């Protein structure tokens, strides 16, 4: 039972810290959701395709899949979290 208590306490602390971080970045997720597929995103994508963005600029946000995957994973995580309420 002592081992179970230790594992449970560690898991609860780890999850609590992760949920705190997840809560902190909800504004980022909302902003990505609004940006994805917007006129601004389409313009940024066109600018990139036209070579108008600096070559050393990170482009993950323009890859479609990166934003889609994060938004989908976030949605699925939110559904899992609702299972416990």
Short mmCIF file of N, CA, C and O in Angstrom, two decimals:
data_model
loop_
_atom_site.label_atom_id
_atom_site.label_comp_id
_atom_site.label_asym_id
_atom_site.label_seq_id
_atom_site.Cartn_x
_atom_site.Cartn_y
_atom_site.Cartn_z
N UNK A 1 0.82 -1.20 0.00
CA UNK A 1 0.00 0.00 0.00
C UNK A 1 0.87 1.26 0.00
O UNK A 1 0.49 2.26 -0.61
N UNK A 2 2.00 1.17 0.68
CA UNK A 2 2.90 2.33 0.70
C UNK A 2 3.37 2.66 -0.71
O UNK A 2 3.41 3.83 -1.10
N UNK A 3 3.69 1.65 -1.50
CA UNK A 3 4.12 1.88 -2.89
C UNK A 3 2.98 2.49 -3.71
O UNK A 3 3.22 3.37 -4.53
N UNK A 4 1.80 2.03 -3.49
CA UNK A 4 0.65 2.60 -4.20
C UNK A 4 0.46 4.06 -3.82
O UNK A 4 0.18 4.90 -4.68
N UNK A 5 0.60 4.35 -2.55
CA UNK A 5 0.49 5.74 -2.10
C UNK A 5 1.56 6.60 -2.75
O UNK A 5 1.27 7.70 -3.25
N UNK A 6 2.79 6.13 -2.80
CA UNK A 6 3.88 6.90 -3.39
C UNK A 6 3.66 7.11 -4.88
O UNK A 6 3.86 8.21 -5.40
N UNK A 7 3.24 6.05 -5.60
CA UNK A 7 2.97 6.19 -7.04
C UNK A 7 1.82 7.16 -7.28
O UNK A 7 1.87 8.00 -8.17
N UNK A 8 0.76 7.03 -6.49
CA UNK A 8 -0.40 7.91 -6.65
C UNK A 8 -0.03 9.35 -6.37
O UNK A 8 -0.40 10.26 -7.13
N UNK A 9 0.72 9.59 -5.29
CA UNK A 9 1.12 10.96 -4.94
C UNK A 9 1.97 11.57 -6.04
O UNK A 9 1.78 12.73 -6.42
N UNK A 10 2.92 10.80 -6.58
CA UNK A 10 3.78 11.30 -7.66
C UNK A 10 2.96 11.60 -8.91
O UNK A 10 3.16 12.63 -9.56
N UNK A 11 2.05 10.70 -9.25
CA UNK A 11 1.23 10.91 -10.45
C UNK A 11 0.33 12.13 -10.30
O UNK A 11 0.18 12.92 -11.24
N UNK A 12 -0.26 12.30 -9.14
CA UNK A 12 -1.13 13.46 -8.90
C UNK A 12 -0.33 14.75 -9.01
O UNK A 12 -0.78 15.72 -9.63
N UNK A 13 0.85 14.79 -8.44
CA UNK A 13 1.67 15.99 -8.50
C UNK A 13 2.10 16.30 -9.94
O UNK A 13 2.05 17.45 -10.37
N UNK A 14 2.48 15.26 -10.68
CA UNK A 14 2.90 15.45 -12.07
C UNK A 14 1.75 15.95 -12.93
O UNK A 14 1.90 16.90 -13.71
N UNK A 15 0.60 15.33 -12.77
CA UNK A 15 -0.57 15.75 -13.55
C UNK A 15 -1.01 17.15 -13.17
O UNK A 15 -1.38 17.95 -14.04
N UNK A 16 -0.97 17.48 -11.91
CA UNK A 16 -1.36 18.81 -11.47
C UNK A 16 -0.46 19.87 -12.10
O UNK A 16 -0.96 20.90 -12.59
N UNK A 17 0.84 19.62 -12.12
CA UNK A 17 1.76 20.58 -12.74
C UNK A 17 1.50 20.69 -14.24
O UNK A 17 1.51 21.79 -14.80
N UNK A 18 1.24 19.55 -14.90
CA UNK A 18 0.95 19.57 -16.33
C UNK A 18 -0.35 20.33 -16.62
O UNK A 18 -0.43 21.10 -17.58
N UNK A 19 -1.36 20.13 -15.78
CA UNK A 19 -2.63 20.84 -15.98
C UNK A 19 -2.47 22.34 -15.75
O UNK A 19 -3.10 23.14 -16.45
N UNK A 20 -1.63 22.71 -14.79
CA UNK A 20 -1.36 24.14 -14.58
C UNK A 20 -0.77 24.74 -15.85
O UNK A 20 -1.18 25.82 -16.30
N UNK A 21 0.20 24.05 -16.44
CA UNK A 21 0.84 24.54 -17.68
C UNK A 21 -0.17 24.58 -18.82
O UNK A 21 -0.22 25.53 -19.60
N UNK A 22 -0.98 23.55 -18.93
CA UNK A 22 -1.99 23.47 -19.98
C UNK A 22 -3.00 24.62 -19.85
O UNK A 22 -3.39 25.22 -20.84
N UNK A 23 -3.37 24.91 -18.64
CA UNK A 23 -4.29 26.03 -18.38
C UNK A 23 -3.66 27.35 -18.80
O UNK A 23 -4.32 28.21 -19.39
N UNK A 24 -2.37 27.51 -18.53
CA UNK A 24 -1.66 28.75 -18.87
C UNK A 24 -1.61 29.00 -20.37
O UNK A 24 -1.58 30.16 -20.80
N UNK A 25 -1.60 27.96 -21.18
CA UNK A 25 -1.44 28.15 -22.63
C UNK A 25 -2.77 28.10 -23.40
O UNK A 25 -2.78 28.07 -24.63
N UNK A 26 -3.90 28.13 -22.69
CA UNK A 26 -5.19 28.11 -23.37
C UNK A 26 -5.37 29.31 -24.30
O UNK A 26 -5.99 29.19 -25.36
N UNK A 27 -4.81 30.45 -23.93
CA UNK A 27 -4.88 31.62 -24.81
C UNK A 27 -4.13 31.37 -26.11
O UNK A 27 -4.57 31.80 -27.19
N UNK A 28 -3.00 30.67 -26.02
CA UNK A 28 -2.23 30.33 -27.22
C UNK A 28 -3.03 29.39 -28.12
O UNK A 28 -3.05 29.55 -29.35
N UNK A 29 -3.68 28.41 -27.52
CA UNK A 29 -4.48 27.47 -28.30
C UNK A 29 -5.64 28.20 -28.98
O UNK A 29 -5.92 27.95 -30.16
N UNK A 30 -6.28 29.10 -28.27
CA UNK A 30 -7.37 29.88 -28.87
C UNK A 30 -6.86 30.73 -30.03
O UNK A 30 -7.51 30.82 -31.08
N UNK A 31 -5.71 31.35 -29.84
CA UNK A 31 -5.13 32.18 -30.91
C UNK A 31 -4.78 31.34 -32.13
O UNK A 31 -5.02 31.76 -33.27
N UNK A 32 -4.22 30.16 -31.90
CA UNK A 32 -3.90 29.27 -33.03
C UNK A 32 -5.17 28.83 -33.75
O UNK A 32 -5.20 28.75 -34.98
N UNK A 33 -6.21 28.56 -33.00
CA UNK A 33 -7.48 28.15 -33.59
C UNK A 33 -8.05 29.26 -34.48
O UNK A 33 -8.56 28.98 -35.57
N UNK A 34 -7.97 30.49 -34.02
CA UNK A 34 -8.46 31.61 -34.82
C UNK A 34 -7.57 31.86 -36.05
O UNK A 34 -8.07 32.21 -37.11
N UNK A 35 -6.28 31.68 -35.89
CA UNK A 35 -5.32 31.93 -36.97
C UNK A 35 -5.41 30.89 -38.07
O UNK A 35 -5.33 31.22 -39.25
N UNK A 36 -5.60 29.63 -37.68
CA UNK A 36 -5.59 28.52 -38.63
C UNK A 36 -6.69 28.69 -39.68
O UNK A 36 -7.87 28.75 -39.37
N UNK A 37 -6.31 28.81 -40.92
CA UNK A 37 -7.25 28.97 -42.01
C UNK A 37 -7.78 30.38 -42.20
O UNK A 37 -8.59 30.61 -43.09
N UNK A 38 -7.33 31.32 -41.38
CA UNK A 38 -7.81 32.70 -41.49
C UNK A 38 -7.17 33.39 -42.70
O UNK A 38 -6.24 32.87 -43.33
N UNK A 39 -7.65 34.58 -43.00
CA UNK A 39 -7.05 35.38 -44.08
C UNK A 39 -5.59 35.66 -43.77
O UNK A 39 -4.74 35.65 -44.66
N UNK A 40 -5.29 35.93 -42.50
CA UNK A 40 -3.91 36.21 -42.10
C UNK A 40 -3.02 34.99 -42.35
O UNK A 40 -1.93 35.11 -42.90
N UNK A 41 -3.50 33.80 -41.98
CA UNK A 41 -2.73 32.58 -42.22
C UNK A 41 -2.52 32.37 -43.71
O UNK A 41 -1.41 32.06 -44.16
N UNK A 42 -3.58 32.56 -44.50
CA UNK A 42 -3.48 32.37 -45.95
C UNK A 42 -2.48 33.34 -46.55
O UNK A 42 -1.71 32.98 -47.45
N UNK A 43 -2.47 34.59 -46.07
CA UNK A 43 -1.51 35.57 -46.57
C UNK A 43 -0.09 35.19 -46.17
O UNK A 43 0.84 35.29 -46.98
N UNK A 44 0.09 34.77 -44.93
CA UNK A 44 1.42 34.33 -44.48
C UNK A 44 1.91 33.15 -45.30
O UNK A 44 3.07 33.09 -45.69
N UNK A 45 1.00 32.22 -45.59
CA UNK A 45 1.34 31.06 -46.40
C UNK A 45 1.75 31.49 -47.81
O UNK A 45 2.76 31.02 -48.35
N UNK A 46 0.96 32.39 -48.41
CA UNK A 46 1.27 32.89 -49.76
C UNK A 46 2.60 33.63 -49.77
O UNK A 46 3.40 33.47 -50.70
N UNK A 47 2.85 34.44 -48.75
CA UNK A 47 4.12 35.16 -48.65
C UNK A 47 5.29 34.19 -48.56
O UNK A 47 6.34 34.40 -49.18
N UNK A 48 5.10 33.12 -47.82
CA UNK A 48 6.15 32.11 -47.70
C UNK A 48 6.39 31.43 -49.04
O UNK A 48 7.54 31.26 -49.47
N UNK A 49 5.32 31.06 -49.71
CA UNK A 49 5.44 30.41 -51.02
C UNK A 49 6.12 31.33 -52.04
O UNK A 49 6.83 30.87 -52.92
N UNK A 50 5.92 32.63 -51.89
CA UNK A 50 6.52 33.61 -52.81
C UNK A 50 7.95 33.96 -52.40
O UNK A 50 8.58 34.80 -53.05
N UNK A 51 8.44 33.37 -51.33
CA UNK A 51 9.81 33.63 -50.88
C UNK A 51 9.97 34.98 -50.20
O UNK A 51 11.09 35.50 -50.14
N UNK A 52 8.91 35.52 -49.66
CA UNK A 52 8.96 36.85 -49.05
C UNK A 52 9.28 36.81 -47.55
O UNK A 52 9.44 37.86 -46.94
N UNK A 53 9.35 35.63 -46.98
CA UNK A 53 9.68 35.51 -45.56
C UNK A 53 11.16 35.15 -45.41
O UNK A 53 11.73 34.49 -46.28
N UNK A 54 11.77 35.58 -44.33
CA UNK A 54 13.19 35.27 -44.14
C UNK A 54 13.44 33.76 -44.16
O UNK A 54 12.65 32.99 -43.61
N UNK A 55 14.52 33.34 -44.79
CA UNK A 55 14.78 31.89 -44.91
C UNK A 55 15.00 31.19 -43.57
O UNK A 55 14.76 29.99 -43.46
N UNK A 56 15.44 31.91 -42.55
CA UNK A 56 15.70 31.28 -41.25
C UNK A 56 14.49 31.32 -40.32
O UNK A 56 14.56 30.88 -39.18
N UNK A 57 13.35 31.80 -40.81
CA UNK A 57 12.13 31.89 -40.01
C UNK A 57 11.52 30.50 -39.85
O UNK A 57 11.38 29.75 -40.83
N UNK A 58 11.16 30.13 -38.62
CA UNK A 58 10.48 28.86 -38.40
C UNK A 58 9.12 28.90 -39.09
O UNK A 58 8.44 29.94 -39.08
N UNK A 59 8.72 27.76 -39.69
CA UNK A 59 7.49 27.72 -40.48
C UNK A 59 6.51 26.64 -40.03
O UNK A 59 5.59 26.30 -40.75
N UNK A 60 6.68 26.13 -38.84
CA UNK A 60 5.77 25.08 -38.37
C UNK A 60 4.32 25.50 -38.41
O UNK A 60 3.44 24.71 -38.74
N UNK A 61 4.07 26.75 -38.12
CA UNK A 61 2.71 27.26 -38.07
C UNK A 61 2.09 27.33 -39.48
O UNK A 61 0.87 27.37 -39.62
N UNK A 62 2.92 27.29 -40.50
CA UNK A 62 2.41 27.33 -41.87
C UNK A 62 2.27 25.94 -42.49
O UNK A 62 1.88 25.82 -43.64
N UNK A 63 2.58 24.91 -41.73
CA UNK A 63 2.58 23.57 -42.29
C UNK A 63 1.21 22.91 -42.30
O UNK A 63 1.09 21.78 -42.75
N UNK A 64 0.19 23.56 -41.84
CA UNK A 64 -1.17 23.05 -41.69
C UNK A 64 -1.23 21.88 -40.70
O UNK A 64 -2.00 21.91 -39.77
N UNK A 65 -0.43 20.85 -40.92
CA UNK A 65 -0.49 19.68 -40.06
C UNK A 65 -0.12 20.01 -38.61
O UNK A 65 -0.72 19.46 -37.69
N UNK A 66 0.86 20.87 -38.40
CA UNK A 66 1.31 21.17 -37.04
C UNK A 66 0.18 21.79 -36.22
O UNK A 66 -0.08 21.37 -35.09
N UNK A 67 -0.47 22.80 -36.78
CA UNK A 67 -1.58 23.44 -36.05
C UNK A 67 -2.74 22.46 -35.90
O UNK A 67 -3.31 22.32 -34.81
N UNK A 68 -3.08 21.77 -36.97
CA UNK A 68 -4.19 20.81 -36.93
C UNK A 68 -3.95 19.76 -35.84
O UNK A 68 -4.86 19.44 -35.07
N UNK A 69 -2.74 19.23 -35.78
CA UNK A 69 -2.43 18.20 -34.79
C UNK A 69 -2.55 18.73 -33.37
O UNK A 69 -3.11 18.06 -32.50
N UNK A 70 -2.05 19.93 -33.12
CA UNK A 70 -2.14 20.50 -31.77
C UNK A 70 -3.60 20.77 -31.40
O UNK A 70 -4.03 20.45 -30.28
N UNK A 71 -4.37 21.32 -32.31
CA UNK A 71 -5.77 21.60 -32.02
C UNK A 71 -6.56 20.32 -31.79
O UNK A 71 -7.39 20.23 -30.88
N UNK A 72 -6.30 19.30 -32.60
CA UNK A 72 -6.97 18.01 -32.44
C UNK A 72 -6.57 17.35 -31.12
O UNK A 72 -7.43 16.85 -30.39
N UNK A 73 -5.28 17.35 -30.83
CA UNK A 73 -4.81 16.76 -29.57
C UNK A 73 -5.40 17.49 -28.37
O UNK A 73 -5.79 16.87 -27.38
N UNK A 74 -5.48 18.80 -28.46
CA UNK A 74 -6.05 19.59 -27.38
C UNK A 74 -7.53 19.25 -27.19
O UNK A 74 -8.00 19.08 -26.06
N UNK A 75 -8.25 19.14 -28.28
CA UNK A 75 -9.67 18.79 -28.21
C UNK A 75 -9.86 17.41 -27.56
O UNK A 75 -10.72 17.23 -26.68
N UNK A 76 -9.06 16.45 -27.99
CA UNK A 76 -9.15 15.10 -27.44
C UNK A 76 -8.78 15.09 -25.96
O UNK A 76 -9.41 14.39 -25.15
N UNK A 77 -7.78 15.86 -25.58
CA UNK A 77 -7.40 15.96 -24.18
C UNK A 77 -8.53 16.56 -23.35
O UNK A 77 -8.84 16.08 -22.26
N UNK A 78 -9.16 17.60 -23.88
CA UNK A 78 -10.29 18.22 -23.17
C UNK A 78 -11.43 17.21 -22.97
O UNK A 78 -12.06 17.18 -21.91
N UNK A 79 -11.68 16.37 -23.97
CA UNK A 79 -12.71 15.35 -23.83
C UNK A 79 -12.33 14.33 -22.75
O UNK A 79 -13.17 13.92 -21.96
N UNK A 80 -11.06 13.95 -22.71
CA UNK A 80 -10.60 13.02 -21.67
C UNK A 80 -10.75 13.64 -20.29
O UNK A 80 -11.16 12.97 -19.34
N UNK A 81 -10.42 14.90 -20.17
CA UNK A 81 -10.52 15.58 -18.87
C UNK A 81 -11.97 15.66 -18.41
O UNK A 81 -12.24 15.57 -17.20
N UNK A 82 -12.91 15.79 -19.34
CA UNK A 82 -14.32 15.88 -18.97
C UNK A 82 -14.85 14.53 -18.47
O UNK A 82 -15.87 14.50 -17.80
N UNK A 83 -14.16 13.46 -18.78
CA UNK A 83 -14.58 12.15 -18.29
C UNK A 83 -14.50 12.07 -16.77
O UNK A 83 -15.19 11.29 -16.15
N UNK A 84 -13.65 12.91 -16.18
CA UNK A 84 -13.43 12.85 -14.74
C UNK A 84 -14.30 13.83 -13.96
O UNK A 84 -14.17 13.93 -12.76
N UNK A 85 -15.16 14.56 -14.66
CA UNK A 85 -16.01 15.52 -13.95
C UNK A 85 -17.41 15.00 -13.79
O UNK A 85 -17.84 14.08 -14.38
#
